[in-house]
Coordinates of C-alpha atoms in Angstrom, one line a residue:
X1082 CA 27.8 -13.0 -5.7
X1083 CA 29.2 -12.6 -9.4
X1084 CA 31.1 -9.8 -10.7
X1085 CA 28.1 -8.5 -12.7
X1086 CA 26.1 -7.8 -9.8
X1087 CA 29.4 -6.2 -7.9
X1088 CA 30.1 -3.9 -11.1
X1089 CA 26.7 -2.7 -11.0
X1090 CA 27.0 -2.2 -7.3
X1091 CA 29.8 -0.3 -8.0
X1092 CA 28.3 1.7 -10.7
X1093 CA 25.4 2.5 -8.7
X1094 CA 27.7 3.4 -5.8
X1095 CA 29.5 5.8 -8.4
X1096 CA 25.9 7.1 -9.8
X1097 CA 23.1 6.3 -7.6
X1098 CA 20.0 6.9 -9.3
X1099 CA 17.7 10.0 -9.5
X1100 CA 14.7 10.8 -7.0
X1101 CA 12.0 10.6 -9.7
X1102 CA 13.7 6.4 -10.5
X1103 CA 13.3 6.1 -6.8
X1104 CA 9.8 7.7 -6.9
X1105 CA 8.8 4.9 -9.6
X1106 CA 10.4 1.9 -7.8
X1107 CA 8.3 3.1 -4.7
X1108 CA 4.9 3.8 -6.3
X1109 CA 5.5 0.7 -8.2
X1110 CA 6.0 -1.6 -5.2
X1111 CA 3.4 -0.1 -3.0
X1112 CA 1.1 -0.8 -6.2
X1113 CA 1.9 -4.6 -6.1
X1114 CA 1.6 -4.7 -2.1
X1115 CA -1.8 -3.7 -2.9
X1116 CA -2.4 -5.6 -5.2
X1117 CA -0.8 -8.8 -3.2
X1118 CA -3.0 -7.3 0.4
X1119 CA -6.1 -6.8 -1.5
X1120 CA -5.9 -10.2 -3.1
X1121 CA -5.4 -12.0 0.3
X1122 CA -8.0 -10.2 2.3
X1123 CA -10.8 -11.9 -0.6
X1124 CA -11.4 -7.9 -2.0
X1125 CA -9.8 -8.8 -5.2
X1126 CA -12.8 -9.6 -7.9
X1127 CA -12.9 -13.1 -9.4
X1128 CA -12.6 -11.8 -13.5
X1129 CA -9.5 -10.2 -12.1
X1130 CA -8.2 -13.5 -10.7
X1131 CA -5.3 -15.7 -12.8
X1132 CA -7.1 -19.0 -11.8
X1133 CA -10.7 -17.6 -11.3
X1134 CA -12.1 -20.0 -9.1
X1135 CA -15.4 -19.8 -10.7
X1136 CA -13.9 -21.1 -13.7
X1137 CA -11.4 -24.3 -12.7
X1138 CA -14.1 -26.4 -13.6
X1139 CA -15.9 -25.7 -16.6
X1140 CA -16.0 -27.8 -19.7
X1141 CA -18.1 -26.9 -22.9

């Protein structure tokens, strides 16, 4: 571990951050679970897709 990541541990430590910052971190990792669950379980629509697999293929 480098001393950046200890001086912001300290800082935090000193000046945790507010409820609404934890609020967004939350909301904003249960978004990408989501996301991630939704993806896996084959409900995640093909347009939405970074490598659609309807598309690997296709040459003009």
């Amino acid at each position: 571990m480098n001393l950046t990541w200890l001086m912001r541990m300290a800082k935090w430590a000193r000046r945790p951050p507010s409820m609404l910052h934890v609020k967004i971190a939350a909301v904003a990792i249960a978004a990408v679970i989501a996301i991630v669950v939704a993806e896996k379980l084959g409900l995640w629509p093909d347009w939405a897709r970074v490598n659609p697999r309807g598309l690997r293929h296709w040459r003009p």
